[in-house]
Structure formats: C-alpha cells, structure tokens
Amino acid sequence: MFKTIFLFELRLLARQKFMFVLIGFFFVAGLYSVFDGYRFTQKQLLAIDSLQHGYQKKYQEAVASFSADTTTTAGKTLFNQAGIPAVIEYKNPLYAIHKPHSISILSIGQRDLTPYYDVITRKRNFVQGTNAEISNPELLASGNFDLAYVIIYLLPLLAIALTYNTLSKEKEQQTDKLLSLQGTHFGRIISYKLVFRFMLIGIMAWLLSIIGFISSAFLISFDPTAAILWLLSISAYLFFWFAIIFFIVRLSQSSVHNALYLLGLWCFFLLLLPALCNAIVRLYHPIPLKTDTAVALRENSEAVWALPRKLLIDTFYLNNPKYRHLRTPSDTSENSNKRFAAYYDLLGRRMTQVVKNYNQYPKKQNAAANSISWINPATKTQYILNGIAETGLKDYLSYQDQVNAFQKTWVDFMSDYIISDKKLSLNDLKNLPEFKLKPEANKNQHILLGILYLFGISFYIIFLAIKFRIKI
C-alpha cells in the first residue's frame, strides 16, 4: 500500500500543473538564495584577499629595507628606518580577520552587519567596527535572501499548500468512505500521503543544500561535519512543521479551516512570536550605541595626554615593573619613546574597562535571546543554522574577544622594543605575532542538543494528535 500511494501521489502531482509550477517556483527561489549567499561571501573573500595581498606587499618592502642600497638617498632612508617598531606598525599594520565558514553562504546571519576584520596597532582602544549596534533589528527579519531564509520562511508555506487538504479533500469528494471499505485503516493512508509530501519537500531542501555545499567548495574548503549538521537541522525543522500539519489535519475540519489554522500558526511562529520575544529581550537588555565608547576614547585620550609627564611615567612603571631597570631621567622628555609607550599603555588600560562594560550588554542580550529561543522552534532553528555557519552574534562576540586579547599581545610585543629603544631584526620581522581565530568549544554539542529539541517537540505534537484520538 505504501508503494501504491507513493506512485499515485507522483501521478497526481504531475497532473496538477499549478502545484508543479509552485514547487518549481520555490526551487528556483532556493537556487537564487544560494547564488545570493555565494555572491555575498565571494565579495567578503575578495576584500580579505586584497587586505592580505596588500599586507604581503608591504611586508616584502619592509624585508627589503634591511638590504637597501645605502649609496642612494632613498635607500639610506629605508635602511635607517628598517626595524623601527613605529615605522613597521605605521606602514604595515597587522589585520585580525574573521574568515567566512564553509557553510556561511547558506546562512549569512549577521556577517552583513558585523566587521569581519580589524586593524591591530598599539592604540588598544577596542572600538571595533563602524556600526552603531551589533545586532539585527529583528532576529528573523528579512535581510539577506539566503537559503536559511528560504527554509525557515518559505518551505513551511509550500508544505501548507501541499498538505492542508490531505484529509478534508477526501471527505469533500466523499472518497474517504470508499477508501475505508478497502479494509485498510484510513488514517494510515492519510499518514502515508503526508510522508510523501514531507519527503518531497525534504528532498528539495537537501538538494538545494547540496548545491550550496558544492558552490561553497569553490570558495572555501568543505567541512563535512558542518554539512551533516546542516542537513540534520533542516530535516528536524521540516519535521516540526509536518508534525503541526498532522495535528491540524486530524482535527477533521474543512480545507478552508485547515488553511486558516496553518497560516495563522505560520504567522505566529515566524512573525508574532519572534517580534514579541525580541521586544522583551531588548526591553530588559538594551544595547547602548557605540558612540558612547567613541566619546570615552576621545575623553580618555585627552585626559591621559594632559597628565604630568612624571606622573604618567611613574604610573607606567608601577603597572609594568619588568621595565623599571630601564628607567632614565630622560623618560619625561617631550619626545621620549617611553612617554608615548606610557600614554598608550594607560589609555589601553582605561579603554579596556570601558569596552568591557560595553560588551556586557550585547553578551547579556544574546544570552537572553538564546534562552528565550527555546520557546520558538523557528527562532531556535535560525540560531542553529547561524551557529553551524558561524555567522551569529555569539560567533562575532567570540571573535571580538579574541581580537582584544591578541591586541594586548601585540602591545606587549612592540613595547619591549620601543621601551628598550631597540630595532626589530630581520628574524624578528619574520616571526611577528599572528592572529589565529580559535573555534568555539563544544559548538557541535550545543547544535546537536538543538536538533534533538526540534525532533523532541515534533514527536510530542504527533503524540498529542494520536493521544486525543481525533476520529478520522
């Protein structure tokens, strides 16, 4: 019977031109979403490649300055500047780069809002990026037309269009009694028809995802673990919607009532509930504008520079006792390297606390939003897909923390040369500190927990539909 129903549904689908065109429309929309994500990621990769190419060009020039021709005026200038820390940092500053993940073309997340590279200098001010706020206006608001958007928003609509009249149509055409006379439980037939539609949409979602994986492999190395988690996640989400459809279908209402109920639930899960949860989170955990941090930077810069030189130098050696043996009376002179080092050190310490206070707001908001997302499978799926693609706010905050930690490392590295009044050797130049982004710990475990949540709530909905024994 299972095979018979599947063959019948295939023939029925082939005869229904409108449904065939509708499925084709959603598939083309999915293809475009993959293309849009590919184009967006390619643009960021081109920018990153340009930064790295420019850095390597300047680096080779810095290396060549160590062997510059001193018989010429220009060559003598380059040779004299070779290895000077301030010159190296000015001409060729380091970049901390947040590269796209292999699945990021399928779920752009917040990469369109958050900076994906930062300049590393001794001015450890931590005012990263130019955006005033580092969170989307709405967690599920339409921003980028990526595959995650198609799966979360559009495919449930296709599922509703294909299944809302699975049972009611049989009753309205009075074929339900005829099927019941065949000696097979009518409910099983309806279940098989729903399974067919679930597999149809699931195969389409998998096919679009695989196309996305192949497209992404032309830009970024393929990550099979992320691909498997992605397929499991979208399958769990679609299964959730078919569980809801199964529950509504068993109410034995008319086709019009089923369509209204399902569209109402779609609006509730994808529009009303996300907006309500987002409003609550923003009400209790608002994020101040970054302009406050920029103002604090300007005020602290002026205040630190205005300090008496002796007080500034004393504060520096108090905070950095390892340099006390290098103290000399000339440290307080107008253009002393130690005075500038002391200025950047104290400014960095003050701004560290300012930005630490600022960063607690997006972290608290993200934690609250993540906690409240458990009440809405649609929002939770968005978090899961962004987590797999490493494009969520949590991933950016982790990157920013690592940038701040590396910037402190860079300051300490350069200060050793500046305070000791030494130049970098050619070997030192070849072994400069490098920023390497570390992956989030236990990320896959959290994603698997979210997938189990989606499957769990889906089975619970099916259990309720069967438990109520709504007669078919």
GROMACS .gro file of C-alpha atoms in nm:
model
  472
    1MET     CA    1   0.000   0.000   0.000
    2PHE     CA    2   0.289   0.235   0.080
    3LYS     CA    3   0.430   0.193  -0.271
    4THR     CA    4   0.088   0.228  -0.428
    5ILE     CA    5   0.016   0.556  -0.250
    6PHE     CA    6   0.355   0.698  -0.346
    7LEU     CA    7   0.304   0.614  -0.714
    8PHE     CA    8  -0.045   0.760  -0.702
    9GLU     CA    9   0.082   1.083  -0.541
   10LEU     CA   10   0.353   1.118  -0.807
   11ARG     CA   11   0.098   1.083  -1.087
   12LEU     CA   12  -0.137   1.325  -0.911
   13LEU     CA   13   0.140   1.580  -0.873
   14ALA     CA   14   0.232   1.550  -1.241
   15ARG     CA   15  -0.129   1.622  -1.340
   16GLN     CA   16  -0.166   1.923  -1.111
   17LYS     CA   17   0.008   2.188  -1.317
   18PHE     CA   18  -0.036   2.458  -1.054
   19MET     CA   19   0.133   2.254  -0.781
   20PHE     CA   20   0.409   2.156  -1.020
   21VAL     CA   21   0.472   2.521  -1.104
   22LEU     CA   22   0.454   2.615  -0.733
   23ILE     CA   23   0.722   2.362  -0.641
   24GLY     CA   24   0.933   2.485  -0.932
   25PHE     CA   25   0.897   2.844  -0.809
   26PHE     CA   26   1.017   2.755  -0.459
   27PHE     CA   27   1.307   2.556  -0.603
   28VAL     CA   28   1.416   2.848  -0.822
   29ALA     CA   29   1.388   3.077  -0.518
   30GLY     CA   30   1.617   2.838  -0.333
   31LEU     CA   31   1.868   2.842  -0.618
   32TYR     CA   32   1.870   3.221  -0.616
   33SER     CA   33   1.924   3.225  -0.240
   34VAL     CA   34   2.232   3.003  -0.285
   35PHE     CA   35   2.358   3.238  -0.556
   36ASP     CA   36   2.295   3.544  -0.336
   37GLY     CA   37   2.486   3.387  -0.046
   38TYR     CA   38   2.767   3.286  -0.282
   39ARG     CA   39   2.794   3.641  -0.420
   40PHE     CA   40   2.796   3.795  -0.071
   41THR     CA   41   3.063   3.557   0.059
   42GLN     CA   42   3.272   3.600  -0.255
   43LYS     CA   43   3.266   3.977  -0.202
   44GLN     CA   44   3.397   3.942   0.153
   45LEU     CA   45   3.665   3.693   0.045
   46LEU     CA   46   3.782   3.930  -0.227
   47ALA     CA   47   3.813   4.209   0.032
   48ILE     CA   48   4.006   3.978   0.265
   49ASP     CA   49   4.233   3.866  -0.019
   50SER     CA   50   4.300   4.230  -0.106
   51LEU     CA   51   4.397   4.304   0.255
   52GLN     CA   52   4.629   4.005   0.272
   53HIS     CA   53   4.785   4.085  -0.065
   54GLY     CA   54   4.848   4.444   0.043
   55TYR     CA   55   4.997   4.329   0.371
   56GLN     CA   56   5.233   4.085   0.198
   57LYS     CA   57   5.344   4.355  -0.046
   58LYS     CA   58   5.427   4.595   0.237
   59TYR     CA   59   5.592   4.312   0.431
   60GLN     CA   60   5.826   4.234   0.143
   61GLU     CA   61   5.914   4.603   0.122
   62ALA     CA   62   5.994   4.602   0.495
   63VAL     CA   63   6.216   4.297   0.449
   64ALA     CA   64   6.391   4.457   0.150
   65SER     CA   65   6.467   4.771   0.354
   66PHE     CA   66   6.719   4.571   0.560
   67SER     CA   67   6.931   4.532   0.249
   68ALA     CA   68   6.854   4.866   0.085
   69ASP     CA   69   7.119   5.037  -0.127
   70THR     CA   70   7.275   5.294   0.105
   71THR     CA   71   7.457   5.467  -0.183
   72THR     CA   72   7.133   5.648  -0.267
   73THR     CA   73   6.938   5.892  -0.051
   74ALA     CA   74   6.617   5.691  -0.073
   75GLY     CA   75   6.798   5.366   0.004
   76LYS     CA   76   6.976   5.517   0.302
   77THR     CA   77   6.644   5.641   0.441
   78LEU     CA   78   6.489   5.296   0.403
   79PHE     CA   79   6.791   5.128   0.564
   80ASN     CA   80   6.783   5.364   0.861
   81GLN     CA   81   6.407   5.302   0.908
   82ALA     CA   82   6.442   4.923   0.884
   83GLY     CA   83   6.326   4.755   1.202
   84ILE     CA   84   6.196   5.067   1.376
   85PRO     CA   85   5.879   4.945   1.557
   86ALA     CA   86   5.675   5.260   1.500
   87VAL     CA   87   5.760   5.263   1.128
   88ILE     CA   88   5.672   4.896   1.086
   89GLU     CA   89   5.340   4.943   1.263
   90TYR     CA   90   5.256   5.259   1.069
   91LYS     CA   91   5.346   5.134   0.722
   92ASN     CA   92   5.212   4.781   0.754
   93PRO     CA   93   4.974   4.721   1.047
   94LEU     CA   94   4.854   4.369   1.121
   95TYR     CA   95   4.497   4.257   1.047
   96ALA     CA   96   4.281   4.025   1.252
   97ILE     CA   97   4.045   3.856   1.007
   98HIS     CA   98   3.721   3.669   1.070
   99LYS     CA   99   3.705   3.448   0.760
  100PRO     CA  100   3.371   3.307   0.638
  101HIS     CA  101   3.291   2.946   0.725
  102SER     CA  102   3.230   2.691   0.450
  103ILE     CA  103   2.854   2.691   0.521
  104SER     CA  104   2.823   3.069   0.556
  105ILE     CA  105   2.691   3.112   0.201
  106LEU     CA  106   2.378   2.922   0.312
  107SER     CA  107   2.319   3.130   0.624
  108ILE     CA  108   2.468   3.480   0.614
  109GLY     CA  109   2.333   3.562   0.959
  110GLN     CA  110   2.487   3.884   1.092
  111ARG     CA  111   2.801   3.889   0.881
  112ASP     CA  112   2.641   4.169   0.679
  113LEU     CA  113   2.634   4.386   0.994
  114THR     CA  114   2.942   4.290   1.193
  115PRO     CA  115   3.301   4.376   1.090
  116TYR     CA  116   3.499   4.080   0.957
  117TYR     CA  117   3.846   4.231   1.000
  118ASP     CA  118   4.018   4.468   1.245
  119VAL     CA  119   4.342   4.665   1.236
  120ILE     CA  120   4.586   4.575   1.514
  121THR     CA  121   4.800   4.861   1.649
  122ARG     CA  122   4.937   4.979   1.982
  123LYS     CA  123   4.637   5.209   2.010
  124ARG     CA  124   4.448   4.947   2.205
  125ASN     CA  125   4.116   5.132   2.203
  126PHE     CA  126   3.892   4.834   2.125
  127VAL     CA  127   3.641   5.044   1.931
  128GLN     CA  128   3.587   4.779   1.664
  129GLY     CA  129   3.383   4.840   1.354
  130THR     CA  130   3.174   5.131   1.237
  131ASN     CA  131   2.824   5.002   1.301
  132ALA     CA  132   2.643   5.166   1.590
  133GLU     CA  133   2.476   4.845   1.704
  134ILE     CA  134   2.587   4.486   1.664
  135SER     CA  135   2.255   4.305   1.650
  136ASN     CA  136   1.991   4.269   1.382
  137PRO     CA  137   1.678   4.485   1.415
  138GLU     CA  138   1.478   4.161   1.424
  139LEU     CA  139   1.623   3.816   1.478
  140LEU     CA  140   1.412   3.674   1.198
  141ALA     CA  141   1.362   3.990   0.992
  142SER     CA  142   1.422   3.953   0.622
  143GLY     CA  143   1.765   4.090   0.549
  144ASN     CA  144   1.961   3.860   0.320
  145PHE     CA  145   1.778   3.621   0.092
  146ASP     CA  146   1.991   3.320   0.185
  147LEU     CA  147   1.898   2.952   0.193
  148ALA     CA  148   1.830   2.967   0.567
  149TYR     CA  149   1.561   3.227   0.493
  150VAL     CA  150   1.405   3.005   0.227
  151ILE     CA  151   1.400   2.703   0.457
  152ILE     CA  152   1.270   2.881   0.765
  153TYR     CA  153   1.016   3.110   0.597
  154LEU     CA  154   0.917   2.975   0.256
  155LEU     CA  155   0.930   2.596   0.272
  156PRO     CA  156   0.668   2.582   0.554
  157LEU     CA  157   0.435   2.775   0.321
  158LEU     CA  158   0.497   2.516   0.048
  159ALA     CA  159   0.428   2.237   0.298
  160ILE     CA  160   0.100   2.404   0.395
  161ALA     CA  161   0.000   2.445   0.028
  162LEU     CA  162   0.067   2.077  -0.042
  163THR     CA  163  -0.093   1.924   0.268
  164TYR     CA  164  -0.369   2.144   0.409
  165ASN     CA  165  -0.642   1.944   0.230
  166THR     CA  166  -0.488   1.596   0.258
  167LEU     CA  167  -0.785   1.464   0.458
  168SER     CA  168  -1.052   1.729   0.401
  169LYS     CA  169  -1.033   1.685   0.023
  170GLU     CA  170  -1.113   1.315   0.056
  171LYS     CA  171  -1.413   1.399   0.271
  172GLU     CA  172  -1.533   1.678   0.047
  173GLN     CA  173  -1.509   1.448  -0.257
  174GLN     CA  174  -1.665   1.165  -0.047
  175THR     CA  175  -1.386   0.927  -0.139
  176ASP     CA  176  -1.299   0.866   0.227
  177LYS     CA  177  -1.575   0.608   0.268
  178LEU     CA  178  -1.469   0.428  -0.047
  179LEU     CA  179  -1.112   0.406   0.077
  180SER     CA  180  -1.230   0.285   0.418
  181LEU     CA  181  -1.408  -0.007   0.251
  182GLN     CA  182  -1.076  -0.140   0.122
  183GLY     CA  183  -1.009  -0.293   0.463
  184THR     CA  184  -0.719  -0.064   0.546
  185HIS     CA  185  -0.724   0.193   0.824
  186PHE     CA  186  -0.796   0.526   0.656
  187GLY     CA  187  -0.568   0.711   0.898
  188ARG     CA  188  -0.270   0.511   0.773
  189ILE     CA  189  -0.342   0.617   0.416
  190ILE     CA  190  -0.352   0.983   0.518
  191SER     CA  191  -0.026   0.938   0.711
  192TYR     CA  192   0.143   0.788   0.404
  193LYS     CA  193   0.022   1.079   0.192
  194LEU     CA  194   0.176   1.322   0.444
  195VAL     CA  195   0.500   1.122   0.449
  196PHE     CA  196   0.520   1.151   0.070
  197ARG     CA  197   0.483   1.528   0.086
  198PHE     CA  198   0.737   1.552   0.367
  199MET     CA  199   0.988   1.352   0.164
  200LEU     CA  200   0.920   1.565  -0.144
  201ILE     CA  201   0.997   1.892   0.036
  202GLY     CA  202   1.280   1.734   0.234
  203ILE     CA  203   1.449   1.610  -0.085
  204MET     CA  204   1.416   1.957  -0.236
  205ALA     CA  205   1.573   2.117   0.075
  206TRP     CA  206   1.855   1.859   0.073
  207LEU     CA  207   1.915   1.910  -0.299
  208LEU     CA  208   1.938   2.288  -0.256
  209SER     CA  209   2.174   2.242   0.038
  210ILE     CA  210   2.399   2.005  -0.158
  211ILE     CA  211   2.410   2.258  -0.443
  212GLY     CA  212   2.512   2.514  -0.181
  213PHE     CA  213   2.784   2.283  -0.046
  214ILE     CA  214   2.926   2.234  -0.394
  215SER     CA  215   2.914   2.609  -0.467
  216SER     CA  216   3.081   2.688  -0.136
  217ALA     CA  217   3.361   2.441  -0.207
  218PHE     CA  218   3.477   2.667  -0.492
  219LEU     CA  219   3.539   2.945  -0.236
  220ILE     CA  220   3.619   2.773   0.096
  221SER     CA  221   3.739   2.428   0.193
  222PHE     CA  222   3.450   2.188   0.255
  223ASP     CA  223   3.356   2.096   0.612
  224PRO     CA  224   3.171   1.758   0.612
  225THR     CA  225   3.075   1.780   0.982
  226ALA     CA  226   2.905   2.117   0.929
  227ALA     CA  227   2.727   1.982   0.620
  228ILE     CA  228   2.587   1.684   0.813
  229LEU     CA  229   2.470   1.907   1.097
  230TRP     CA  230   2.306   2.141   0.846
  231LEU     CA  231   2.112   1.857   0.681
  232LEU     CA  232   2.002   1.722   1.018
  233SER     CA  233   1.890   2.068   1.128
  234ILE     CA  234   1.674   2.146   0.825
  235SER     CA  235   1.526   1.795   0.839
  236ALA     CA  236   1.432   1.845   1.205
  237TYR     CA  237   1.274   2.183   1.127
  238LEU     CA  238   1.066   2.048   0.837
  239PHE     CA  239   0.963   1.753   1.054
  240PHE     CA  240   0.837   2.003   1.313
  241TRP     CA  241   0.610   2.166   1.055
  242PHE     CA  242   0.476   1.834   0.933
  243ALA     CA  243   0.400   1.740   1.292
  244ILE     CA  244   0.193   2.059   1.320
  245ILE     CA  245   0.022   1.981   0.990
  246PHE     CA  246  -0.050   1.626   1.109
  247PHE     CA  247  -0.213   1.767   1.423
  248ILE     CA  248  -0.429   2.016   1.230
  249VAL     CA  249  -0.529   1.760   0.966
  250ARG     CA  250  -0.655   1.523   1.237
  251LEU     CA  251  -0.898   1.788   1.356
  252SER     CA  252  -1.113   1.683   1.057
  253GLN     CA  253  -1.204   2.038   0.964
  254SER     CA  254  -1.276   2.172   0.616
  255SER     CA  255  -0.998   2.267   0.377
  256VAL     CA  256  -1.061   2.637   0.437
  257HIS     CA  257  -1.036   2.594   0.815
  258ASN     CA  258  -0.715   2.391   0.784
  259ALA     CA  259  -0.555   2.653   0.561
  260LEU     CA  260  -0.652   2.934   0.800
  261TYR     CA  261  -0.526   2.745   1.106
  262LEU     CA  262  -0.193   2.661   0.943
  263LEU     CA  263  -0.136   3.010   0.804
  264GLY     CA  264  -0.219   3.151   1.146
  265LEU     CA  265   0.040   2.923   1.306
  266TRP     CA  266   0.293   3.024   1.042
  267CYS     CA  267   0.236   3.392   1.127
  268PHE     CA  268   0.256   3.313   1.498
  269PHE     CA  269   0.585   3.121   1.487
  270LEU     CA  270   0.760   3.333   1.223
  271LEU     CA  271   0.627   3.685   1.278
  272LEU     CA  272   0.440   3.744   1.601
  273LEU     CA  273   0.637   3.531   1.849
  274PRO     CA  274   0.987   3.638   1.726
  275ALA     CA  275   0.885   4.004   1.736
  276LEU     CA  276   0.739   3.966   2.084
  277CYS     CA  277   1.042   3.781   2.220
  278ASN     CA  278   1.277   4.030   2.057
  279ALA     CA  279   1.089   4.323   2.209
  280ILE     CA  280   1.107   4.165   2.555
  281VAL     CA  281   1.480   4.096   2.524
  282ARG     CA  282   1.555   4.448   2.403
  283LEU     CA  283   1.341   4.597   2.676
  284TYR     CA  284   1.529   4.422   2.956
  285HIS     CA  285   1.871   4.410   2.787
  286PRO     CA  286   1.912   4.720   2.565
  287ILE     CA  287   2.242   4.779   2.385
  288PRO     CA  288   2.385   5.133   2.406
  289LEU     CA  289   2.524   5.295   2.093
  290LYS     CA  290   2.893   5.262   2.021
  291THR     CA  291   2.916   5.639   2.004
  292ASP     CA  292   2.940   5.635   2.384
  293THR     CA  293   3.257   5.427   2.355
  294ALA     CA  294   3.399   5.660   2.090
  295VAL     CA  295   3.332   5.959   2.316
  296ALA     CA  296   3.503   5.779   2.605
  297LEU     CA  297   3.805   5.715   2.380
  298ARG     CA  298   3.837   6.083   2.293
  299GLU     CA  299   3.793   6.197   2.652
  300ASN     CA  300   4.041   5.943   2.789
  301SER     CA  301   4.294   6.025   2.514
  302GLU     CA  302   4.285   6.393   2.610
  303ALA     CA  303   4.293   6.320   2.984
  304VAL     CA  304   4.588   6.079   2.965
  305TRP     CA  305   4.791   6.309   2.740
  306ALA     CA  306   4.725   6.601   2.974
  307LEU     CA  307   4.874   6.417   3.274
  308PRO     CA  308   5.207   6.548   3.407
  309ARG     CA  309   5.487   6.358   3.239
  310LYS     CA  310   5.642   6.238   3.563
  311LEU     CA  311   5.306   6.110   3.690
  312LEU     CA  312   5.247   5.934   3.359
  313ILE     CA  313   5.591   5.769   3.367
  314ASP     CA  314   5.554   5.671   3.735
  315THR     CA  315   5.217   5.511   3.658
  316PHE     CA  316   5.367   5.318   3.369
  317TYR     CA  317   5.649   5.167   3.575
  318LEU     CA  318   5.404   5.092   3.854
  319ASN     CA  319   5.186   4.894   3.610
  320ASN     CA  320   5.487   4.738   3.434
  321PRO     CA  321   5.754   4.660   3.695
  322LYS     CA  322   5.954   4.449   3.448
  323TYR     CA  323   6.073   4.771   3.278
  324ARG     CA  324   6.187   4.951   3.594
  325HIS     CA  325   6.553   4.872   3.531
  326LEU     CA  326   6.532   5.073   3.208
  327ARG     CA  327   6.420   5.393   3.378
  328THR     CA  328   6.628   5.703   3.299
  329PRO     CA  329   6.589   6.077   3.370
  330SER     CA  330   6.519   6.140   3.001
  331ASP     CA  331   6.195   5.939   3.014
  332THR     CA  332   5.996   6.258   3.081
  333SER     CA  333   6.128   6.443   2.779
  334GLU     CA  334   5.886   6.578   2.518
  335ASN     CA  335   5.951   6.313   2.250
  336SER     CA  336   6.057   6.021   2.468
  337ASN     CA  337   5.961   5.678   2.336
  338LYS     CA  338   5.879   5.572   2.690
  339ARG     CA  339   5.642   5.863   2.728
  340PHE     CA  340   5.446   5.750   2.421
  341ALA     CA  341   5.456   5.390   2.543
  342ALA     CA  342   5.325   5.502   2.881
  343TYR     CA  343   5.050   5.701   2.709
  344TYR     CA  344   4.928   5.405   2.502
  345ASP     CA  345   4.958   5.171   2.799
  346LEU     CA  346   4.744   5.382   3.032
  347LEU     CA  347   4.494   5.465   2.758
  348GLY     CA  348   4.462   5.096   2.675
  349ARG     CA  349   4.400   5.007   3.039
  350ARG     CA  350   4.129   5.268   3.073
  351MET     CA  351   3.960   5.176   2.747
  352THR     CA  352   3.977   4.807   2.833
  353GLN     CA  353   3.741   4.870   3.121
  354VAL     CA  354   3.517   5.099   2.915
  355VAL     CA  355   3.475   4.844   2.637
  356LYS     CA  356   3.441   4.559   2.885
  357ASN     CA  357   3.144   4.743   3.032
  358TYR     CA  358   3.002   4.798   2.683
  359ASN     CA  359   3.048   4.437   2.569
  360GLN     CA  360   2.847   4.303   2.859
  361TYR     CA  361   2.530   4.445   2.701
  362PRO     CA  362   2.536   4.253   2.369
  363LYS     CA  363   2.653   3.942   2.555
  364LYS     CA  364   2.364   3.963   2.800
  365GLN     CA  365   2.119   4.032   2.519
  366ASN     CA  366   2.249   3.742   2.313
  367ALA     CA  367   2.234   3.506   2.613
  368ALA     CA  368   1.877   3.617   2.692
  369ALA     CA  369   1.768   3.582   2.328
  370ASN     CA  370   1.927   3.237   2.307
  371SER     CA  371   1.750   3.129   2.626
  372ILE     CA  372   1.410   3.254   2.513
  373SER     CA  373   1.453   3.098   2.166
  374TRP     CA  374   1.372   2.757   2.315
  375ILE     CA  375   1.002   2.850   2.318
  376ASN     CA  376   1.001   2.901   1.940
  377PRO     CA  377   1.135   2.624   1.713
  378ALA     CA  378   1.161   2.866   1.419
  379THR     CA  379   1.387   3.106   1.610
  380LYS     CA  380   1.583   2.815   1.752
  381THR     CA  381   1.642   2.682   1.402
  382GLN     CA  382   1.777   3.022   1.297
  383TYR     CA  383   2.022   3.011   1.588
  384ILE     CA  384   2.123   2.656   1.498
  385LEU     CA  385   2.184   2.736   1.130
  386ASN     CA  386   2.377   3.052   1.218
  387GLY     CA  387   2.578   2.851   1.469
  388ILE     CA  388   2.670   2.591   1.207
  389ALA     CA  389   2.770   2.866   0.961
  390GLU     CA  390   2.942   3.066   1.241
  391THR     CA  391   2.755   3.381   1.138
  392GLY     CA  392   2.563   3.459   1.457
  393LEU     CA  393   2.618   3.729   1.715
  394LYS     CA  394   2.774   3.477   1.952
  395ASP     CA  395   3.041   3.396   1.694
  396TYR     CA  396   3.119   3.764   1.641
  397LEU     CA  397   3.147   3.830   2.014
  398SER     CA  398   3.387   3.538   2.045
  399TYR     CA  399   3.594   3.678   1.756
  400GLN     CA  400   3.595   4.023   1.915
  401ASP     CA  401   3.715   3.885   2.249
  402GLN     CA  402   4.000   3.706   2.074
  403VAL     CA  403   4.091   4.023   1.883
  404ASN     CA  404   4.109   4.219   2.207
  405ALA     CA  405   4.329   3.951   2.366
  406PHE     CA  406   4.561   3.946   2.062
  407GLN     CA  407   4.581   4.324   2.059
  408LYS     CA  408   4.712   4.312   2.416
  409THR     CA  409   4.971   4.057   2.299
  410TRP     CA  410   5.075   4.288   2.015
  411VAL     CA  411   5.108   4.587   2.250
  412ASP     CA  412   5.333   4.389   2.484
  413PHE     CA  413   5.543   4.265   2.193
  414MET     CA  414   5.604   4.609   2.044
  415SER     CA  415   5.653   4.777   2.384
  416ASP     CA  416   5.954   4.556   2.457
  417TYR     CA  417   6.136   4.707   2.158
  418ILE     CA  418   6.015   5.064   2.199
  419ILE     CA  419   6.096   5.092   2.570
  420SER     CA  420   6.434   4.922   2.527
  421ASP     CA  421   6.499   5.155   2.231
  422LYS     CA  422   6.577   4.858   2.007
  423LYS     CA  423   6.500   4.780   1.647
  424LEU     CA  424   6.347   4.459   1.520
  425SER     CA  425   6.591   4.233   1.343
  426LEU     CA  426   6.510   4.063   1.016
  427ASN     CA  427   6.443   3.742   1.207
  428ASP     CA  428   6.210   3.929   1.445
  429LEU     CA  429   6.022   4.069   1.148
  430LYS     CA  430   5.971   3.720   1.010
  431ASN     CA  431   5.833   3.599   1.344
  432LEU     CA  432   5.577   3.866   1.425
  433PRO     CA  433   5.274   3.752   1.631
  434GLU     CA  434   4.986   3.625   1.415
  435PHE     CA  435   4.616   3.628   1.489
  436LYS     CA  436   4.455   3.284   1.471
  437LEU     CA  437   4.086   3.251   1.541
  438LYS     CA  438   4.006   2.962   1.773
  439PRO     CA  439   3.678   2.773   1.722
  440GLU     CA  440   3.414   2.784   1.991
  441ALA     CA  441   3.441   2.499   2.240
  442ASN     CA  442   3.156   2.241   2.243
  443LYS     CA  443   2.983   2.413   1.950
  444ASN     CA  444   2.870   2.090   1.785
  445GLN     CA  445   2.733   1.953   2.112
  446HIS     CA  446   2.512   2.260   2.151
  447ILE     CA  447   2.393   2.226   1.791
  448LEU     CA  448   2.308   1.859   1.839
  449LEU     CA  449   2.115   1.948   2.152
  450GLY     CA  450   1.912   2.199   1.949
  451ILE     CA  451   1.842   1.937   1.680
  452LEU     CA  452   1.723   1.690   1.945
  453TYR     CA  453   1.496   1.964   2.082
  454LEU     CA  454   1.334   2.008   1.739
  455PHE     CA  455   1.279   1.636   1.696
  456GLY     CA  456   1.155   1.603   2.054
  457ILE     CA  457   0.891   1.874   2.027
  458SER     CA  458   0.781   1.732   1.690
  459PHE     CA  459   0.727   1.382   1.832
  460TYR     CA  460   0.542   1.534   2.124
  461ILE     CA  461   0.300   1.712   1.887
  462ILE     CA  462   0.242   1.386   1.700
  463PHE     CA  463   0.186   1.207   2.030
  464LEU     CA  464  -0.076   1.464   2.129
  465ALA     CA  465  -0.254   1.425   1.796
  466ILE     CA  466  -0.269   1.047   1.840
  467LYS     CA  467  -0.345   1.065   2.213
  468PHE     CA  468  -0.653   1.278   2.159
  469ARG     CA  469  -0.788   1.009   1.929
  470ILE     CA  470  -0.945   1.261   1.695
  471LYS     CA  471  -1.157   1.046   1.470
  472ILE     CA  472  -1.078   1.028   1.102
   0.00000   0.00000   0.00000
